Tab-separated table of C-alpha atoms in Angstrom:
chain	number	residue	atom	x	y	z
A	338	UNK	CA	22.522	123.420	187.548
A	339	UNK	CA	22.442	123.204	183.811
A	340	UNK	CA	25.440	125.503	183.408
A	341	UNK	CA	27.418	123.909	185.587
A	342	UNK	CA	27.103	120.762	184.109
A	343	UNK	CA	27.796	122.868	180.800
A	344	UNK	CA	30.821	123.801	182.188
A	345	UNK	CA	32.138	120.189	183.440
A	346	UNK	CA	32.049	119.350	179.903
A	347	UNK	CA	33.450	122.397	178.832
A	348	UNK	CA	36.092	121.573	180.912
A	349	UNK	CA	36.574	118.043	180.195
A	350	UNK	CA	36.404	118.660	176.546
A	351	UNK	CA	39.084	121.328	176.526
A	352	UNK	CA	41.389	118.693	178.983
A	353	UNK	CA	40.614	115.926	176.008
A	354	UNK	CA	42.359	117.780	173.549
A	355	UNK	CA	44.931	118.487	175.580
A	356	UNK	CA	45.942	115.378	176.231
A	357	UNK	CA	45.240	114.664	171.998
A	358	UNK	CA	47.709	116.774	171.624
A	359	UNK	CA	50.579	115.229	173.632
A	360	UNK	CA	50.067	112.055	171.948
A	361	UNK	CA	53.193	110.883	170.249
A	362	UNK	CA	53.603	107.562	168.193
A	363	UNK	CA	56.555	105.302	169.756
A	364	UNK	CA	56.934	103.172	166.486
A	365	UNK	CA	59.752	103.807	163.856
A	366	UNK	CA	58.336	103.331	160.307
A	367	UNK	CA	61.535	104.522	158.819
A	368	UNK	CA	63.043	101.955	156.354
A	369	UNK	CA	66.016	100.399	157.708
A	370	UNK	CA	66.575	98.578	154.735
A	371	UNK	CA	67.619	101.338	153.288
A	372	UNK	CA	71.662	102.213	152.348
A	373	UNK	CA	72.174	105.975	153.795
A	374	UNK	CA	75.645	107.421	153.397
A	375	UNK	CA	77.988	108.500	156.169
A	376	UNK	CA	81.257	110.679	154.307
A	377	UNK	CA	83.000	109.731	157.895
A	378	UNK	CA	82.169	105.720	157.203
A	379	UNK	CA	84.622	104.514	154.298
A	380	UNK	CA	82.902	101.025	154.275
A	381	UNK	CA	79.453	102.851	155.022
A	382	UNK	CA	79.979	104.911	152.174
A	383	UNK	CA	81.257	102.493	150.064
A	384	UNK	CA	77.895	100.463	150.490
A	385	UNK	CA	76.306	103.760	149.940
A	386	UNK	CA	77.879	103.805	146.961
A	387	UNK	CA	76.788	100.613	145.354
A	388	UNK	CA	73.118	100.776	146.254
A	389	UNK	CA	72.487	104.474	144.256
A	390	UNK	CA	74.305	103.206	141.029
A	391	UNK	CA	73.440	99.682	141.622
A	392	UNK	CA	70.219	99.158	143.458
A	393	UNK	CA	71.911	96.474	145.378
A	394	UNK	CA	71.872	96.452	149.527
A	395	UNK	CA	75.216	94.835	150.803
A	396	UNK	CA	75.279	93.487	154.613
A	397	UNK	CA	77.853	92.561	156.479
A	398	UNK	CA	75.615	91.648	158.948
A	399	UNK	CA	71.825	90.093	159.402
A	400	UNK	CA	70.886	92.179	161.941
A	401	UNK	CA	69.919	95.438	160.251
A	402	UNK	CA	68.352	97.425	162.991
A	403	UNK	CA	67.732	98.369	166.199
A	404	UNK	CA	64.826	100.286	168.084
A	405	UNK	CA	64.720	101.603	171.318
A	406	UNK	CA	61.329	100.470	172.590
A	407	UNK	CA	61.367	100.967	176.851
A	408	UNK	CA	63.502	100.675	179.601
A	409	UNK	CA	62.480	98.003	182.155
A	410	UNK	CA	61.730	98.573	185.564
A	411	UNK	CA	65.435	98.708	186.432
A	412	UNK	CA	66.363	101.316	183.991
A	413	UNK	CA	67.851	99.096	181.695
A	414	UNK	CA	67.093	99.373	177.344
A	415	UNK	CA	64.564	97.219	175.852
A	416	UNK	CA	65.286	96.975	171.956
A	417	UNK	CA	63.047	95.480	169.254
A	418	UNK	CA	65.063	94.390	165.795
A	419	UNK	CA	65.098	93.870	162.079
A	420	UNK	CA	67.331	91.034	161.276
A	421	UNK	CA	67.436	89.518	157.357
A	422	UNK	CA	66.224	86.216	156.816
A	423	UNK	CA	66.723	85.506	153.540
A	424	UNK	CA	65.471	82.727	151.266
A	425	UNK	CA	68.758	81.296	150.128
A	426	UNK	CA	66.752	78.062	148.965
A	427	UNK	CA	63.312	76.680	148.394
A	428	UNK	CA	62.711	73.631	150.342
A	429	UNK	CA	60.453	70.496	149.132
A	430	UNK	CA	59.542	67.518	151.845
A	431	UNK	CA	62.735	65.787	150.350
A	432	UNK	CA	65.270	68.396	150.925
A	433	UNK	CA	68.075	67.708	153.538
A	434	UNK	CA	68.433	71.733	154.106
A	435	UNK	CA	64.126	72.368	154.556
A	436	UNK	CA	64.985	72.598	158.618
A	437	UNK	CA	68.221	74.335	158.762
A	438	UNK	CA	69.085	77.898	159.889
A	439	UNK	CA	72.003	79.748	158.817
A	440	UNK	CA	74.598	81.239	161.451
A	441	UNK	CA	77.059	83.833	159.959
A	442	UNK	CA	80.617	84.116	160.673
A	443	UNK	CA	81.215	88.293	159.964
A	444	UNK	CA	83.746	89.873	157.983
A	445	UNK	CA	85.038	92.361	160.405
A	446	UNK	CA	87.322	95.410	159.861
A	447	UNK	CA	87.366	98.271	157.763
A	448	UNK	CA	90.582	96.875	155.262
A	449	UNK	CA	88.531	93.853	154.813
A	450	UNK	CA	85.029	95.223	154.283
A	451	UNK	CA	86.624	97.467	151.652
A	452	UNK	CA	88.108	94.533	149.767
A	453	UNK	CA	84.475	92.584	149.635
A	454	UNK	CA	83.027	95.600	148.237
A	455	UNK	CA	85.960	96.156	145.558
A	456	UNK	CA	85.055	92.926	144.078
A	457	UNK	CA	81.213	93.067	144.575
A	458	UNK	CA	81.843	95.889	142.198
A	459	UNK	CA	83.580	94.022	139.963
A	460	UNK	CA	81.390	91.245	139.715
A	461	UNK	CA	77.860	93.885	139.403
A	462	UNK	CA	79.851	95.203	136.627
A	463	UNK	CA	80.346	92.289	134.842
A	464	UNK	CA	76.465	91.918	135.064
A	465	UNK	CA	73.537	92.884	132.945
A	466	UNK	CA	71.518	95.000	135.221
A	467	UNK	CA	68.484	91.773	134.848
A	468	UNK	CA	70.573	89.833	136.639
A	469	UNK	CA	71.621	92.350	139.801
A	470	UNK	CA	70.042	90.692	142.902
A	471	UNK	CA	68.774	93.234	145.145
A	472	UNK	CA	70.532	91.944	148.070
A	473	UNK	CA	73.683	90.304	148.971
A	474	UNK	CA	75.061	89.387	152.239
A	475	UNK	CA	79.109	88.988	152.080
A	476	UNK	CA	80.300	86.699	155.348
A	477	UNK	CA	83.578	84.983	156.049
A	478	UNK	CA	81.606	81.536	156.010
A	479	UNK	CA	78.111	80.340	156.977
A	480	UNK	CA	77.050	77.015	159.221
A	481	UNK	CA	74.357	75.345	158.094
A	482	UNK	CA	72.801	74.300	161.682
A	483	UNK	CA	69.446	71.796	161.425
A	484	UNK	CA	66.753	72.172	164.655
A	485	UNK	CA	68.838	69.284	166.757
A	486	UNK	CA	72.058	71.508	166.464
A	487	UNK	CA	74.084	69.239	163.927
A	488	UNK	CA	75.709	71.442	161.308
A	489	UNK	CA	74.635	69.715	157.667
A	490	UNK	CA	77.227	72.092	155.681
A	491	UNK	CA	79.818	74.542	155.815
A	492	UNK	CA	79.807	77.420	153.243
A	493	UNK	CA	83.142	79.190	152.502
A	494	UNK	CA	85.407	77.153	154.801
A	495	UNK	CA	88.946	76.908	154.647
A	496	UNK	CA	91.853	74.581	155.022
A	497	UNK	CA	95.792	73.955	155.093
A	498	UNK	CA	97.117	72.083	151.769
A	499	UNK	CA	100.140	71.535	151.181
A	500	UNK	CA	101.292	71.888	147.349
A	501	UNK	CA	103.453	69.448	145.256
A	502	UNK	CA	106.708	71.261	146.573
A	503	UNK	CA	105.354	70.332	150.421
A	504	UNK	CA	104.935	73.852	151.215
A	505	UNK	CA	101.694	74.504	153.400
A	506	UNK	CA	99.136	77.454	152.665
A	507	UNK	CA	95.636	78.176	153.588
A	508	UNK	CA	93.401	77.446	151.129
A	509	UNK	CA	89.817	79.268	151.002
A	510	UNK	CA	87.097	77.714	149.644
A	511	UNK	CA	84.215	80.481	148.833
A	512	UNK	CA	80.762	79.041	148.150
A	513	UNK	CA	77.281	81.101	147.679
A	514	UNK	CA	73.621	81.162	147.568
A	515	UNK	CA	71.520	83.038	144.995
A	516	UNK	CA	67.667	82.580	145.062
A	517	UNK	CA	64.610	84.631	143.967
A	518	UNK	CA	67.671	87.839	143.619
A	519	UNK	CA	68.777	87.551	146.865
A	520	UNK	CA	72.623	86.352	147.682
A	521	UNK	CA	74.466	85.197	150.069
A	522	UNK	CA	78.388	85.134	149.324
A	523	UNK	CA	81.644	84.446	151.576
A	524	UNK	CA	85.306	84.694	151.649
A	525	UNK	CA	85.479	87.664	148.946
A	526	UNK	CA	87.729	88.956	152.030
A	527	UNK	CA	90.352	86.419	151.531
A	528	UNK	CA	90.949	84.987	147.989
A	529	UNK	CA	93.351	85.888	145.968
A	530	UNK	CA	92.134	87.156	142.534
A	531	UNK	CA	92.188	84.332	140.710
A	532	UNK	CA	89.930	82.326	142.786
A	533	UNK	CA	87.658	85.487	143.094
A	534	UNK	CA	87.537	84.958	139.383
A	535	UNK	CA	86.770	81.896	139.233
A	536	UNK	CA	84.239	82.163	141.949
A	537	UNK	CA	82.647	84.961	140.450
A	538	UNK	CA	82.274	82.802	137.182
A	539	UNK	CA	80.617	79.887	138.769
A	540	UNK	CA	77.734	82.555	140.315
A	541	UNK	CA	77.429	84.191	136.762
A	542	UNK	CA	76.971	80.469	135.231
A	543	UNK	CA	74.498	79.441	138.205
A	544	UNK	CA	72.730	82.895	137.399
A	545	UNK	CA	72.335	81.866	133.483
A	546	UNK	CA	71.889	78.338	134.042
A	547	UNK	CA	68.789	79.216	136.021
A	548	UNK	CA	67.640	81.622	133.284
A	549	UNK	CA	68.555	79.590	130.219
A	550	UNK	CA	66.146	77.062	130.894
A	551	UNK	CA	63.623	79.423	129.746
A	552	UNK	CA	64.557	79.403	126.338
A	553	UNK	CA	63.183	75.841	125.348
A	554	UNK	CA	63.033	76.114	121.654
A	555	UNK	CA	66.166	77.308	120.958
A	556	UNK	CA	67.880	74.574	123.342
A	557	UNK	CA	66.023	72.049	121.237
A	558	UNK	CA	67.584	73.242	118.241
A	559	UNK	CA	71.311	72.830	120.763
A	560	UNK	CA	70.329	69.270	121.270
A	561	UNK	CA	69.431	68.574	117.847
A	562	UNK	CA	73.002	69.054	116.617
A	563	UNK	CA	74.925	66.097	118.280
A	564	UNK	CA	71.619	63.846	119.093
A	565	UNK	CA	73.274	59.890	118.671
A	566	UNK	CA	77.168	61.049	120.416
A	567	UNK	CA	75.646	62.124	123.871
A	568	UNK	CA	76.868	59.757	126.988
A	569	UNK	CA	79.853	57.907	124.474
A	570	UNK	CA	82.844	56.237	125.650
A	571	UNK	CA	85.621	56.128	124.256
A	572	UNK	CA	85.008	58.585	121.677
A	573	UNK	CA	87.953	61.158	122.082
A	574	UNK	CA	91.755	59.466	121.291
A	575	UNK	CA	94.268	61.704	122.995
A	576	UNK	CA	98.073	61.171	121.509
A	577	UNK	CA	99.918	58.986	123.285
A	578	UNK	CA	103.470	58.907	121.557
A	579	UNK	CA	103.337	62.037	119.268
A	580	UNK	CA	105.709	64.737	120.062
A	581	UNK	CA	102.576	66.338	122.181
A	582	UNK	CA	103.357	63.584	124.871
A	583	UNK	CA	106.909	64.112	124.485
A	584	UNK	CA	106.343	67.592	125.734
A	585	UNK	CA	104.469	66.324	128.462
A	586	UNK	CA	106.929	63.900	129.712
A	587	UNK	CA	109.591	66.310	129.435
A	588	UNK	CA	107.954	69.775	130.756
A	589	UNK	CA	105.362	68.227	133.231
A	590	UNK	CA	106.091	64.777	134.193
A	591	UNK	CA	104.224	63.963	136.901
A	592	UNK	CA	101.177	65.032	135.323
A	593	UNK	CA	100.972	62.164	132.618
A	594	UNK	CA	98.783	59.576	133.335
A	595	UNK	CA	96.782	57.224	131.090
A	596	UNK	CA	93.902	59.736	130.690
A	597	UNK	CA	96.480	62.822	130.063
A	598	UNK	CA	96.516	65.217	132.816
A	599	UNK	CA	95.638	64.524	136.181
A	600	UNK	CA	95.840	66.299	139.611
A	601	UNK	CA	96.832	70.292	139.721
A	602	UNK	CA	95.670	70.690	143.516
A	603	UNK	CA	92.427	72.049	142.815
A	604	UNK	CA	90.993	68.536	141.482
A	605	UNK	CA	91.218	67.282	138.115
A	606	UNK	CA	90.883	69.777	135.727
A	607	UNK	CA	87.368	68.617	133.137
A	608	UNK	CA	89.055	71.394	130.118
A	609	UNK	CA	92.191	72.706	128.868
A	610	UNK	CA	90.198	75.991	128.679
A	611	UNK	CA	89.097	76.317	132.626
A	612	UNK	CA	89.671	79.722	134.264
A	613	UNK	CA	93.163	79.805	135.911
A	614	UNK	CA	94.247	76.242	133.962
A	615	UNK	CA	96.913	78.046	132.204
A	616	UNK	CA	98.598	80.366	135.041
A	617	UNK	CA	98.471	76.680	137.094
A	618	UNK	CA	100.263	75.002	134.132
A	619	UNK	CA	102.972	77.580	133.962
A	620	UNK	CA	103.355	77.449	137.491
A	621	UNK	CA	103.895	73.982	137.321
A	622	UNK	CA	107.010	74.689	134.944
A	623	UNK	CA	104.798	74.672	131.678
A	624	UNK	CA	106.009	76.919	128.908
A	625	UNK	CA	103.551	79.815	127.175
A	626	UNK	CA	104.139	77.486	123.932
A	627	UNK	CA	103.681	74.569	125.858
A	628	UNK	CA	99.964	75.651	127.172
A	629	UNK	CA	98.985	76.982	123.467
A	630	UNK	CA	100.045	73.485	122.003
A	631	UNK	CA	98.083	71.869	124.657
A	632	UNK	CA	95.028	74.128	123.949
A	633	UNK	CA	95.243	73.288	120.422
A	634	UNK	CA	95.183	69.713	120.086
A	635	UNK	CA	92.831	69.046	122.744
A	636	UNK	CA	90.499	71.611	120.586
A	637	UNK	CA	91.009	69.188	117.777
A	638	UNK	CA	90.045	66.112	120.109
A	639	UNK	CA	86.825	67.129	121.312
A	640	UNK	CA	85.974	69.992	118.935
A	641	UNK	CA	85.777	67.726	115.778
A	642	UNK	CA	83.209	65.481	117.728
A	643	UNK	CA	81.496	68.573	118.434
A	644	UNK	CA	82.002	69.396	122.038
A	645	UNK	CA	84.279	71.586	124.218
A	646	UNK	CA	84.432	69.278	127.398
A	647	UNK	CA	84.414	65.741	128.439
A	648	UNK	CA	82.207	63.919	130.555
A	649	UNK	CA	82.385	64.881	134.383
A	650	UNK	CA	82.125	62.808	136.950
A	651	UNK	CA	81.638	62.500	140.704
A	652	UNK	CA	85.156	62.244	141.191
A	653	UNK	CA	86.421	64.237	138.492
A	654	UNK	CA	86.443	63.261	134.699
A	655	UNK	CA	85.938	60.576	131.853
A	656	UNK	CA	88.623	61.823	129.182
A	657	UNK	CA	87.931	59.825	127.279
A	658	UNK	CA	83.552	59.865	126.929
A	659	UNK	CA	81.570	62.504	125.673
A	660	UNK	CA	79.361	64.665	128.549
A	661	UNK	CA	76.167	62.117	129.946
A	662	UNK	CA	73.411	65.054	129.092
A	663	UNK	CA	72.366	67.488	126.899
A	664	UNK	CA	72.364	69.863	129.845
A	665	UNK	CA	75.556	68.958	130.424
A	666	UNK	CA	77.121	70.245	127.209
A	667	UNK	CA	75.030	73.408	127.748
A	668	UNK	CA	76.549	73.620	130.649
A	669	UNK	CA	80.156	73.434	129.059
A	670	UNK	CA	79.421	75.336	126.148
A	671	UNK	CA	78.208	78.334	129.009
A	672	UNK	CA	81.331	78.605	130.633
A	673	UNK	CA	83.004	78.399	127.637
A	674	UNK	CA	81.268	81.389	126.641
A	675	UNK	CA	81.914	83.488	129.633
A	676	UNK	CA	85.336	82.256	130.109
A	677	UNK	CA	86.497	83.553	126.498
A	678	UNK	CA	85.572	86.323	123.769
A	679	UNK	CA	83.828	85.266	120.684
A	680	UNK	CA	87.214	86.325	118.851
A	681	UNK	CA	89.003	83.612	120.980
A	682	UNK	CA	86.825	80.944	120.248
A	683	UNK	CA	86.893	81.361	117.218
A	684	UNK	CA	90.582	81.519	117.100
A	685	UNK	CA	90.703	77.939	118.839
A	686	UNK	CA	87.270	76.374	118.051
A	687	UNK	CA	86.546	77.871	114.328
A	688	UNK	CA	87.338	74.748	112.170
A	689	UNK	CA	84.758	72.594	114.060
A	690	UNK	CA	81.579	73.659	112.182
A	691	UNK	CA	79.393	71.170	114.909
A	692	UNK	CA	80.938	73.566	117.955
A	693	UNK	CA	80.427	77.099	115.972
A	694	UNK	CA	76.614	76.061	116.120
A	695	UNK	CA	76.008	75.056	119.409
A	696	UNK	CA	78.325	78.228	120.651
A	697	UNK	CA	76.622	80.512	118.301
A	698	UNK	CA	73.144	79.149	120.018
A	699	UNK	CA	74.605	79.994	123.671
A	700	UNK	CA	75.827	83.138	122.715
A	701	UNK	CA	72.711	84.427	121.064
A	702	UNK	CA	70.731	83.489	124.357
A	703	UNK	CA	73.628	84.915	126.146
A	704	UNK	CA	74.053	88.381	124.653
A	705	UNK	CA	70.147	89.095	123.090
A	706	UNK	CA	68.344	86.813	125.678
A	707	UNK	CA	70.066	87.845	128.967
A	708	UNK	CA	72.052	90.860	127.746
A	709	UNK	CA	75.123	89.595	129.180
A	710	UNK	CA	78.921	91.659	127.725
A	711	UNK	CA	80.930	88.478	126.309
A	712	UNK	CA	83.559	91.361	124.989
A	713	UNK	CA	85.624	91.471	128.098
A	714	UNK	CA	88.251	93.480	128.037
């Protein structure tokens, strides 16, 4: 009796580690986060591409994976997925966005994948690698949708405008969201390249704007310069029957107004030194000599107060009154910085000794701070 129960365990041991030994594990732990490359996938490979000399994932889509977990009891595939939900903003009890979800219109088709990733390029390269996020999703446009279904915003929408000629054309209107490095951008598939520069320029500011905070003292020493002229009116004269406003009258007429220029179809225009202000002029029927003119004398009208924009407003500009905030002129001074080389600002901004300082504080943050290349070429 005692070797056959000896042998039922025998037995029962040996079917044990049989069955040990078929057991297979059904879950995936492969990252799916991760950017593989596929030499038969142009857009595949081009994402590829940017993540090994980049570090930066690019989506096209939120929904990153899919795992094959059972068929049902009619046969048909039962998937689990991984789907991004990214932290585009941080919400307080106040915010109007702390219930919304995002829903993505896609930017389909190889042609146009391929032109999102050219200028994601671009824009990583004009980068210091501190300030890569590590990932970006690139849609056509995103809805803002809040937990009853009403839709609170609309990021990269687009519309028909007609210019001052009446023609019509669709104009794109690209908008982001960077948080905590990661982004969310749309319409790189559709704007032309200046308003991919000038987007790109606005998510560069918004990038050091968030970091330049950090550097207290040195902004303390920025708002120490012009203390008493901050939130002014009435402290920049603009000519008004010089030979300046001659030109004016006779090269761009229906821009002259009594605060100078007004409307160019994007909104009024806060600088003479905006990306993309002087390709609009001479579109307009402005001369090359005109623009420079322009440049210089409005230099000479805010420069010798010791600022480089006027004050902005809700529905465009006060020409005439100096920015509300300190943070607003480090705001101004900013883009002024990315926008230009130090060689051109100096070349229009050099003889105002109170702008060299503030610019020189900027810049120093700028390049040693934030390691950002102001020598574009």
């Amino acid at each position: 009796m005692r070797y056959l129960v000896i042998s039922i365990l025998f037995v029962l041991a040996f079917c044990s580690c049989q069955k040990e030994d078929e057991l297979t594990n059904e879950l995936d732990f492969s990252n799916v986060f991760e950017i593989t490359n596929d030499p038969n996938d142009a857009v595949q490979s081009a994402r590829y591409e940017i993540y090994k000399n980049y570090n930066v994932s690019v989506y096209f889509n939120d929904t990153v994976g899919r795992q094959l977990i059972r068929n049902d009891i009619n046969g048909n595939p039962y998937y689990r997925y991984e789907t991004l939900d990214m932290p585009w903003t941080f919400f307080d009890e106040n915010s109007a966005e702390s219930n919304v979800t995002y829903r993505y219109f896609y930017t389909e088709g190889t042609e146009r994948q391929l032109k999102a990733l050219e200028r994601i390029v671009t824009f990583l390269e004009s980068l210091d690698e501190k300030m890569y996020p590590k990932i970006i999703m690139a849609v056509d446009s995103a809805y803002l949708v809040r937990n009853d279904g009403v839709v609170t915003a609309v990021l990269g929408s687009s519309e028909v405008i007609k210019d001052l000629w009446g023609n019509l054309s669709v104009m794109h209107n690209p908008d982001f969201r960077t948080n905590f490095r990661y982004m969310l951008l749309t319409s790189l598939a559709d704007i032309d390249d200046l308003r991919s520069d000038e987007y790109f320029l606005s998510i560069t500011k918004d990038l050091a704007m968030d970091k330049i905070v950090n550097y207290g003292d040195k902004l303390a020493n920025f708002g120490n310069i012009t203390p008493d002229d901050y939130n002014k009116d009435d402290i920049f004269v603009y000519p008004t029957d010089d030979e300046m406003e001659a030109k004016w009258e006779t090269e761009l007429p229906f821009l002259v107004g009594s605060y100078g220029v007004q409307t160019l179809g994007y909104g009024r225009p806060h600088s003479f030194f905006e990306l993309g202000y002087e390709e609009r002029l001479i579109g307009l029927g402005a001369t090359t000599e005109f623009v420079e003119d322009s440049k210089t004398i409005y230099a000479s009208i805010i420069g010798s107060k010791g600022f480089v924009k006027p004050k902005g407003t809700a529905s465009g500009v006060d020409m005439r009154n100096s920015p509300a905030t300190v943070n607003d002129d480090i705001v101004a001074f900013t883009e002024l910085a990315l926008l230009y080389t130090p060689e051109e600002v100096q070349y229009y901004w050099g003889k105002y000794p109170l702008v060299m300082q503030k610019y020189n504080i900027i810049k120093d943050i700028l390049v040693n701070d934030m390691g950002i290349d102001l020598e574009r070429e």
